[in-house]
XYZ file of C-alpha atoms in Angstrom:
530
model
C -59.575 13.194 5.522
C -59.455 12.465 9.250
C -60.619 8.988 10.326
C -64.001 8.863 12.088
C -65.350 6.316 14.542
C -67.237 3.594 12.683
C -65.352 4.017 9.373
C -64.366 0.792 7.649
C -61.226 0.161 5.619
C -60.404 -2.756 3.310
C -57.157 -3.569 5.107
C -54.607 -2.365 7.611
C -52.504 -1.045 4.716
C -55.316 1.072 3.310
C -55.965 2.587 6.766
C -52.250 3.323 7.181
C -52.116 5.081 3.790
C -55.204 7.164 4.577
C -53.984 8.136 8.045
C -50.496 8.973 6.743
C -51.985 11.268 4.097
C -53.954 13.023 6.835
C -50.850 13.231 9.063
C -48.755 14.836 6.302
C -51.348 17.555 5.835
C -51.619 18.193 9.584
C -47.889 18.096 10.270
C -47.193 15.004 12.369
C -45.788 11.535 11.819
C -47.531 8.153 12.271
C -46.291 5.053 14.083
C -47.854 1.588 14.561
C -48.484 1.041 18.287
C -50.166 -2.349 18.111
C -50.928 -4.860 15.396
C -52.508 -8.275 15.943
C -55.155 -10.503 14.441
C -57.862 -8.648 16.466
C -56.614 -5.119 17.106
C -54.734 -2.444 15.179
C -53.596 0.861 16.727
C -52.003 3.807 14.926
C -50.642 6.726 16.955
C -48.712 9.934 16.700
C -44.985 9.314 16.453
C -44.532 11.282 19.713
C -47.040 9.123 21.553
C -44.584 7.141 23.660
C -43.829 7.948 27.269
C -40.747 10.188 27.618
C -37.610 8.570 28.963
C -35.537 10.172 31.682
C -35.296 13.669 30.228
C -32.605 14.677 32.710
C -30.004 12.245 31.411
C -31.233 11.668 27.847
C -32.699 14.051 25.336
C -36.091 12.923 23.961
C -38.705 14.157 21.491
C -41.462 11.984 22.959
C -44.378 13.837 24.616
C -46.777 10.951 25.330
C -49.102 12.507 22.724
C -52.692 11.132 23.050
C -53.511 11.293 19.305
C -54.340 7.806 17.988
C -56.713 5.607 16.008
C -57.962 2.329 17.570
C -59.338 -0.314 15.220
C -60.902 -3.763 15.350
C -59.710 -6.267 12.751
C -62.469 -8.421 11.249
C -61.989 -12.017 10.125
C -62.086 -10.976 6.443
C -59.141 -8.611 6.978
C -61.137 -5.393 7.005
C -60.683 -2.942 9.880
C -63.298 -0.801 11.651
C -62.338 2.342 13.563
C -63.488 1.887 17.169
C -62.078 5.055 18.712
C -60.372 8.237 17.469
C -58.382 10.919 19.286
C -57.328 13.813 16.995
C -55.905 16.239 19.573
C -52.137 16.542 20.080
C -50.191 17.894 23.050
C -47.459 19.427 20.862
C -47.336 21.860 17.958
C -47.928 20.535 14.463
C -45.560 21.406 11.619
C -47.221 20.848 8.186
C -44.312 22.507 6.364
C -41.879 19.977 7.876
C -43.951 16.854 7.235
C -41.657 15.463 4.551
C -38.740 15.313 7.007
C -40.602 13.264 9.620
C -39.673 9.549 9.809
C -43.140 8.125 9.170
C -43.741 10.413 6.188
C -40.670 9.493 4.185
C -42.390 6.747 2.230
C -42.740 7.145 -1.529
C -46.100 6.409 -3.085
C -46.355 3.534 -5.553
C -46.921 6.023 -8.372
C -43.789 7.973 -7.471
C -41.767 4.771 -7.237
C -42.854 3.727 -10.706
C -42.012 7.136 -12.164
C -38.580 7.234 -10.546
C -37.621 3.714 -11.593
C -38.927 3.987 -15.174
C -37.054 7.251 -15.737
C -33.900 5.813 -14.200
C -34.024 2.861 -16.603
C -34.664 5.310 -19.465
C -31.407 7.117 -18.662
C -32.492 10.140 -16.595
C -29.798 11.414 -14.258
C -30.876 11.172 -10.633
C -30.988 14.940 -10.100
C -33.082 15.418 -13.250
C -35.324 12.503 -12.267
C -36.097 13.982 -8.833
C -36.441 17.491 -10.225
C -39.113 16.267 -12.659
C -41.138 14.888 -9.750
C -40.809 18.195 -7.900
C -42.068 20.119 -10.937
C -45.020 17.749 -11.315
C -45.871 18.278 -7.636
C -45.688 22.062 -7.943
C -42.439 22.431 -6.035
C -40.260 20.498 -3.528
C -42.522 21.584 -0.668
C -45.431 19.701 -2.255
C -43.542 16.508 -3.076
C -44.181 14.963 0.324
C -40.716 13.386 0.622
C -37.144 14.637 0.602
C -34.714 14.393 -2.295
C -32.616 11.957 -0.252
C -35.543 9.533 0.004
C -35.888 9.589 -3.789
C -32.146 9.079 -4.275
C -32.049 6.207 -1.776
C -34.938 4.515 -3.553
C -33.210 4.830 -6.941
C -29.942 3.442 -5.528
C -31.813 0.533 -3.959
C -33.659 -0.302 -7.182
C -30.377 -0.173 -9.092
C -28.826 -2.661 -6.673
C -31.829 -4.905 -7.112
C -31.589 -4.652 -10.883
C -27.839 -5.227 -10.946
C -27.734 -8.057 -8.439
C -24.513 -9.769 -9.566
C -20.963 -8.568 -9.079
C -19.776 -5.944 -11.519
C -17.272 -8.067 -13.435
C -19.670 -10.972 -13.870
C -22.564 -8.672 -14.685
C -20.604 -6.725 -17.312
C -19.389 -9.949 -18.891
C -22.961 -11.219 -19.110
C -24.113 -7.920 -20.577
C -21.360 -7.970 -23.209
C -22.266 -11.520 -24.204
C -25.906 -10.523 -24.703
C -24.834 -7.518 -26.747
C -22.637 -9.740 -28.884
C -25.577 -12.049 -29.567
C -27.468 -9.035 -30.921
C -24.453 -7.700 -32.817
C -21.832 -10.250 -33.873
C -19.281 -7.513 -34.668
C -19.457 -5.998 -31.185
C -15.944 -6.138 -29.689
C -15.140 -6.347 -26.003
C -12.323 -7.509 -23.772
C -11.840 -7.668 -19.999
C -8.601 -7.784 -18.016
C -8.620 -9.425 -14.568
C -5.850 -9.895 -12.038
C -4.618 -13.169 -10.499
C -7.421 -13.057 -7.942
C -10.111 -12.621 -10.596
C -10.723 -8.939 -9.862
C -11.551 -6.632 -12.741
C -8.680 -4.329 -13.733
C -9.471 -2.975 -17.195
C -12.371 -3.293 -19.611
C -12.735 -2.055 -23.191
C -15.522 -2.287 -25.765
C -16.168 -1.056 -29.302
C -19.468 -1.036 -31.174
C -19.730 -2.393 -34.692
C -20.955 1.056 -35.722
C -17.695 2.543 -34.402
C -15.626 -0.080 -36.237
C -17.443 0.722 -39.491
C -17.060 4.481 -38.954
C -13.326 4.103 -38.302
C -12.831 2.658 -41.803
C -13.834 6.070 -43.205
C -12.602 8.365 -40.418
C -9.288 6.957 -39.193
C -7.204 9.943 -40.266
C -7.369 11.733 -36.895
C -8.513 10.675 -33.410
C -8.434 12.205 -29.947
C -7.684 10.179 -26.809
C -8.472 11.340 -23.290
C -8.800 9.878 -19.781
C -9.473 12.896 -17.610
C -12.998 11.879 -16.519
C -13.631 9.672 -13.464
C -17.056 8.295 -14.162
C -17.917 5.594 -11.654
C -17.910 4.929 -7.951
C -14.665 2.920 -8.201
C -12.884 5.996 -9.628
C -11.766 4.149 -12.750
C -10.648 6.570 -15.483
C -12.922 6.556 -18.516
C -10.776 6.274 -21.651
C -12.331 7.355 -24.938
C -11.143 7.429 -28.533
C -13.032 10.111 -30.434
C -13.006 10.835 -34.167
C -14.729 13.322 -36.449
C -17.275 12.401 -39.116
C -18.345 14.111 -42.349
C -20.744 16.344 -40.406
C -17.940 17.680 -38.178
C -19.540 15.738 -35.317
C -17.591 13.913 -32.637
C -17.968 10.142 -32.976
C -17.030 7.623 -30.320
C -14.602 5.027 -31.699
C -13.928 3.087 -28.521
C -14.416 3.214 -24.782
C -12.761 1.689 -21.750
C -12.491 1.782 -17.975
C -8.922 1.535 -16.713
C -7.526 0.588 -13.319
C -4.920 3.360 -13.367
C -3.286 5.932 -15.634
C 0.049 4.186 -16.184
C 1.728 3.140 -19.408
C 0.823 -0.547 -18.898
C -2.905 0.228 -18.851
C -2.624 2.525 -21.872
C -0.645 -0.090 -23.816
C -3.297 -2.683 -22.965
C -6.072 -0.367 -24.140
C -4.334 0.772 -27.358
C -3.263 -2.756 -28.339
C -6.756 -4.192 -27.971
C -8.404 -1.173 -29.585
C -6.048 -1.535 -32.561
C -7.002 -5.215 -32.801
C -10.699 -4.229 -32.845
C -9.914 -1.786 -35.673
C -8.302 -4.586 -37.738
C -4.777 -3.299 -37.211
C -5.325 0.056 -38.960
C -3.355 2.733 -37.100
C -4.749 6.272 -37.047
C -2.854 8.749 -39.204
C -2.731 11.260 -36.353
C -3.608 11.181 -32.658
C -4.180 14.001 -30.192
C -3.659 13.400 -26.440
C -2.829 15.381 -23.318
C 0.743 15.936 -22.126
C 0.996 12.707 -20.113
C 4.301 10.835 -20.143
C 2.582 7.441 -19.733
C 0.386 8.096 -22.786
C 3.431 9.206 -24.810
C 5.188 5.931 -24.010
C 2.128 3.860 -24.934
C 1.459 5.738 -28.204
C 5.066 5.355 -29.316
C 5.014 1.623 -28.513
C 1.630 0.730 -30.081
C 1.286 3.351 -32.847
C 4.810 3.855 -34.251
C 3.439 5.122 -37.594
C 0.981 7.595 -36.026
C 1.722 11.326 -35.779
C 1.308 12.249 -32.108
C 0.140 15.747 -31.158
C -0.064 17.139 -27.625
C -3.127 19.062 -26.469
C -2.500 22.820 -26.542
C -5.165 23.425 -23.911
C -3.317 21.304 -21.346
C -0.111 23.212 -22.112
C -1.826 26.607 -21.885
C -3.526 25.667 -18.603
C -0.079 25.554 -16.950
C 0.793 29.137 -17.907
C -0.515 30.810 -14.697
C 1.690 28.524 -12.624
C 4.768 28.618 -14.880
C 4.718 32.413 -15.395
C 3.649 33.432 -11.884
C 7.039 35.022 -11.145
C 7.056 37.158 -14.293
C 6.666 40.907 -13.693
C 4.109 41.569 -16.455
C 2.117 38.351 -16.540
C -0.545 39.539 -18.990
C 1.991 40.788 -21.535
C 4.019 37.598 -21.135
C 1.068 35.263 -21.695
C -0.155 37.368 -24.631
C 3.267 37.173 -26.318
C 3.387 33.426 -25.697
C 0.029 32.857 -27.423
C 0.980 35.184 -30.288
C 4.219 33.273 -30.862
C 2.350 29.991 -30.995
C -0.644 30.926 -33.130
C 0.571 33.756 -35.380
C 3.855 32.353 -36.696
C 3.516 31.505 -40.406
C 6.840 29.686 -40.832
C 9.214 27.605 -38.733
C 11.902 30.290 -39.016
C 9.450 32.941 -37.804
C 8.338 30.751 -34.882
C 11.891 30.099 -33.712
C 12.823 33.771 -34.065
C 9.761 34.931 -32.154
C 10.412 32.301 -29.472
C 13.935 33.650 -28.940
C 12.610 37.218 -28.774
C 9.929 36.119 -26.290
C 12.508 34.554 -23.952
C 14.703 37.648 -24.129
C 11.892 40.140 -23.606
C 10.644 38.444 -20.436
C 14.013 37.071 -19.179
C 12.867 33.465 -19.365
C 16.016 31.798 -20.725
C 16.349 29.779 -17.509
C 12.713 28.655 -17.375
C 12.958 24.853 -17.350
C 9.360 24.309 -18.423
C 9.802 26.451 -21.556
C 13.084 24.715 -22.395
C 11.450 21.272 -22.191
C 8.495 22.572 -24.175
C 10.720 23.871 -26.961
C 12.601 20.564 -27.097
C 9.384 18.784 -28.126
C 7.942 21.642 -30.208
C 7.338 19.307 -33.166
C 4.645 17.577 -31.094
C 2.540 20.600 -30.172
C 3.447 23.864 -32.006
C 0.922 24.456 -34.851
C 3.556 25.522 -37.399
C 5.149 22.057 -37.241
C 1.852 20.180 -37.488
C -0.759 22.157 -39.406
C 0.310 20.797 -42.790
C -1.468 17.603 -41.659
C -5.239 17.159 -41.439
C -6.437 17.449 -37.805
C -10.144 18.194 -38.405
C -9.489 21.564 -36.783
C -8.382 20.064 -33.461
C -5.555 21.473 -31.347
C -6.881 20.150 -28.029
C -8.723 17.143 -26.653
C -11.903 19.201 -26.302
C -13.827 16.756 -28.498
C -13.097 13.998 -25.993
C -14.131 16.310 -23.167
C -17.343 17.248 -24.973
C -18.063 13.530 -25.359
C -17.621 13.157 -21.590
C -19.969 16.092 -21.067
C -22.462 14.271 -23.278
C -22.306 11.229 -20.984
C -22.912 13.501 -17.973
C -26.602 13.332 -18.806
C -26.634 9.579 -18.286
C -24.091 8.601 -15.603
C -22.486 10.123 -12.528
C -19.675 9.497 -10.054
C -21.764 6.956 -8.115
C -22.598 4.787 -11.118
C -21.563 1.151 -10.842
C -19.608 -0.330 -13.732
C -22.538 -2.325 -15.050
C -24.871 0.636 -14.724
C -22.391 2.747 -16.655
C -22.321 0.251 -19.522
C -26.136 0.042 -19.525
C -26.522 3.824 -19.566
C -23.724 4.093 -22.113
C -25.915 2.093 -24.500
C -28.750 4.583 -24.053
C -26.351 7.490 -24.562
C -25.055 5.900 -27.766
C -28.578 5.579 -29.158
C -29.084 9.268 -28.454
C -25.831 10.046 -30.288
C -26.866 7.930 -33.275
C -30.114 9.867 -33.548
C -28.142 13.127 -33.790
C -25.969 11.664 -36.547
C -29.068 10.565 -38.450
C -30.543 14.047 -38.098
C -27.331 15.499 -39.559
C -27.675 13.057 -42.486
C -31.203 14.325 -43.027
C -30.066 17.968 -42.953
C -27.387 17.245 -45.555
C -29.653 15.323 -47.905
C -32.907 17.203 -47.561
C -32.098 20.790 -46.500
C -30.323 23.082 -48.967
C -28.216 25.922 -47.598
C -28.919 29.345 -49.039
C -25.764 30.874 -50.638
C -24.341 33.949 -48.891
C -22.620 35.208 -52.049
C -23.258 35.474 -55.800
C -20.264 33.283 -56.650
C -21.146 30.236 -58.726
C -18.398 28.216 -57.063
C -20.149 28.606 -53.681
C -23.200 26.752 -55.001
C -20.920 24.087 -56.420
C -19.089 23.600 -53.117
C -22.330 23.594 -51.083
C -23.674 20.800 -53.288
C -20.615 18.690 -52.417
C -20.261 19.459 -48.709
C -22.480 18.239 -45.882
C -24.772 20.750 -44.180
C -22.485 21.420 -41.189
C -19.325 21.731 -43.297
C -21.207 24.067 -45.633
C -21.936 26.359 -42.680
C -18.218 26.464 -41.813
C -17.438 27.241 -45.438
C -19.842 30.178 -45.404
C -18.067 31.620 -42.359
C -14.949 31.944 -44.526
C -16.879 33.365 -47.487
C -18.380 36.127 -45.336
C -14.851 37.368 -44.516
C -13.911 38.072 -48.155
C -14.637 41.788 -47.783
C -12.030 41.937 -44.990
C -9.253 40.869 -47.381
C -7.294 42.690 -50.082
C -4.929 41.386 -52.767
C -1.631 43.256 -52.404
C 0.798 41.654 -54.819
C 1.055 38.832 -57.352
C 4.358 37.332 -58.536
C 5.164 34.417 -60.831
C 8.102 32.227 -59.890
C 10.465 30.362 -62.200
C 8.606 27.161 -61.386
C 5.442 28.676 -62.855
C 3.759 28.981 -59.455
C 1.860 32.226 -58.825
C 2.379 33.770 -55.391
C -0.228 36.206 -54.148
C -0.043 38.395 -51.030
C -3.369 38.678 -49.182
C -3.905 41.126 -46.335
C -6.690 40.311 -43.875
C -8.116 42.675 -41.292
C -9.284 40.689 -38.264
C -12.518 41.663 -36.533
C -12.660 41.643 -32.735
C -16.096 42.504 -31.288
C -17.086 43.952 -34.681
C -14.088 46.324 -34.735
C -11.089 45.903 -37.067
C -8.289 44.913 -34.756
C -5.124 43.924 -36.626
C -3.828 43.259 -40.130
C -2.294 39.910 -41.112
C -0.519 39.041 -44.356
C -0.770 35.600 -45.958
C 0.738 34.075 -49.094
C -1.384 32.030 -51.487
C 0.422 29.852 -54.030
C -1.332 28.406 -57.068
C -0.972 27.249 -60.630
C -3.196 28.921 -63.240
C -5.175 25.818 -64.151
C -6.038 24.883 -60.565
C -3.978 21.707 -60.212
C -2.287 23.221 -57.154
C -3.328 25.827 -54.594
C -2.193 26.438 -51.029
C -2.120 29.173 -48.385
C 0.494 29.475 -45.667
C -2.258 29.802 -43.037
C -2.660 26.020 -43.607
C -6.355 26.218 -42.818
C -7.310 23.853 -45.631
C -4.683 21.272 -44.685
C -5.527 21.604 -40.978
C -9.345 21.808 -41.130
C -10.232 20.487 -44.584
C -12.026 23.747 -45.487
C -10.806 26.381 -47.963
C -9.697 29.580 -46.263
C -10.921 33.065 -47.166
C -7.472 33.931 -48.618
C -7.843 31.306 -51.344
C -11.365 32.542 -52.131
C -10.130 36.127 -52.366
C -7.451 35.093 -54.801
């Protein structure tokens, strides 16, 4: 509503708010021209006299639009004169970009800050306001204004320096949870280099799930570009569980040794049976030094990601890469793998490829045929660590301060715990419907958790794709059965594979050379078919 001569307002602030609301609708910006104990004048932002327009560009037009007020002794103001006409065009659609209209309302400030504390990412926080307003054009302010306000409130909330603030936060967390573990590494000048913390829940989970972990540092999470290091395990629901977290100063062996040594201390000296990492020489050095008893596997995804670069000179790239993958994934014995590798090099004239030579030299650390007799919870890459990083994307971003990251990390962890509890509920209270008439399926489903039961049923549904070809009994009394499986690709039978299942008649021993049970902990379809 436009101000009218004689109108009375409770204060200068209330008049300013009312006039600004009117200005936003009309398409101009407001500026204070005079403010004293007796008089108060609000004017159009373009109301000043233009400077020398020949030598200096100016937007001022000496616009006459203004509101003159008299200030009473009790603080109230009375409008004494009003001029509503402007000598320039008004732009209602551009109001939010004008300097005087960039102020957030108190209600918007409260919404932005409360959601920020609750863990909303900034983009999601602002987007929610835009939806509530019916679109960005109706919000009244720009996204940058909202982001600047959030950043300012964070600085006000954080206050102290990062190192001191994080230390104080960790101490408070330890008062609430005496088993919470944390450690900070500072240099000679007292500057924070590395920090690592482990929840008591993670320490307890590690006692049950220390057979295989994934370690990754590929995610730069905060404004200081410190790598986020995470140790991720797998629980009984096939869910990724965070077993430790740290922010490192750099990705060198010294930092990794520091992290691994302190993480191992938090886990009471129990080394993981197996660890999966990317193909980083510094990590290799640190793992070998701190975890000498741990089986170290290199991430296949990181190896495969280098193929376009390493095979770029090969004449038939697609055939070459296809043969490479087939050699890796479809070899059922060490002898077959080595034979196929030799054939692959010959077929594509790659005997002098240095990358492949180095890769073959450490084949025991990455090729599935050398490793799949060990339980890996189905992991061949660090994707579980990367999915954990993606999970944190909803709570922190590249501009997060260290203390803010730790605060938001706590909120993210609570969210993760809720998902684990929901999986517990599904396993205890929701019964999976069998997909077959086999009695043993019901028996297995009663023993497995809900999520593992679903994976089991995937194997059961493939029984019709398999045929028993031959059964032989060895001198050792072990039965050996040939199983042929037709693989489906886009619902079309694509290729036939032959597997060997070995077993003793009374069930004390059974194994398949696909190693799916050893590798994933779930019986394969070939064993079921037998």
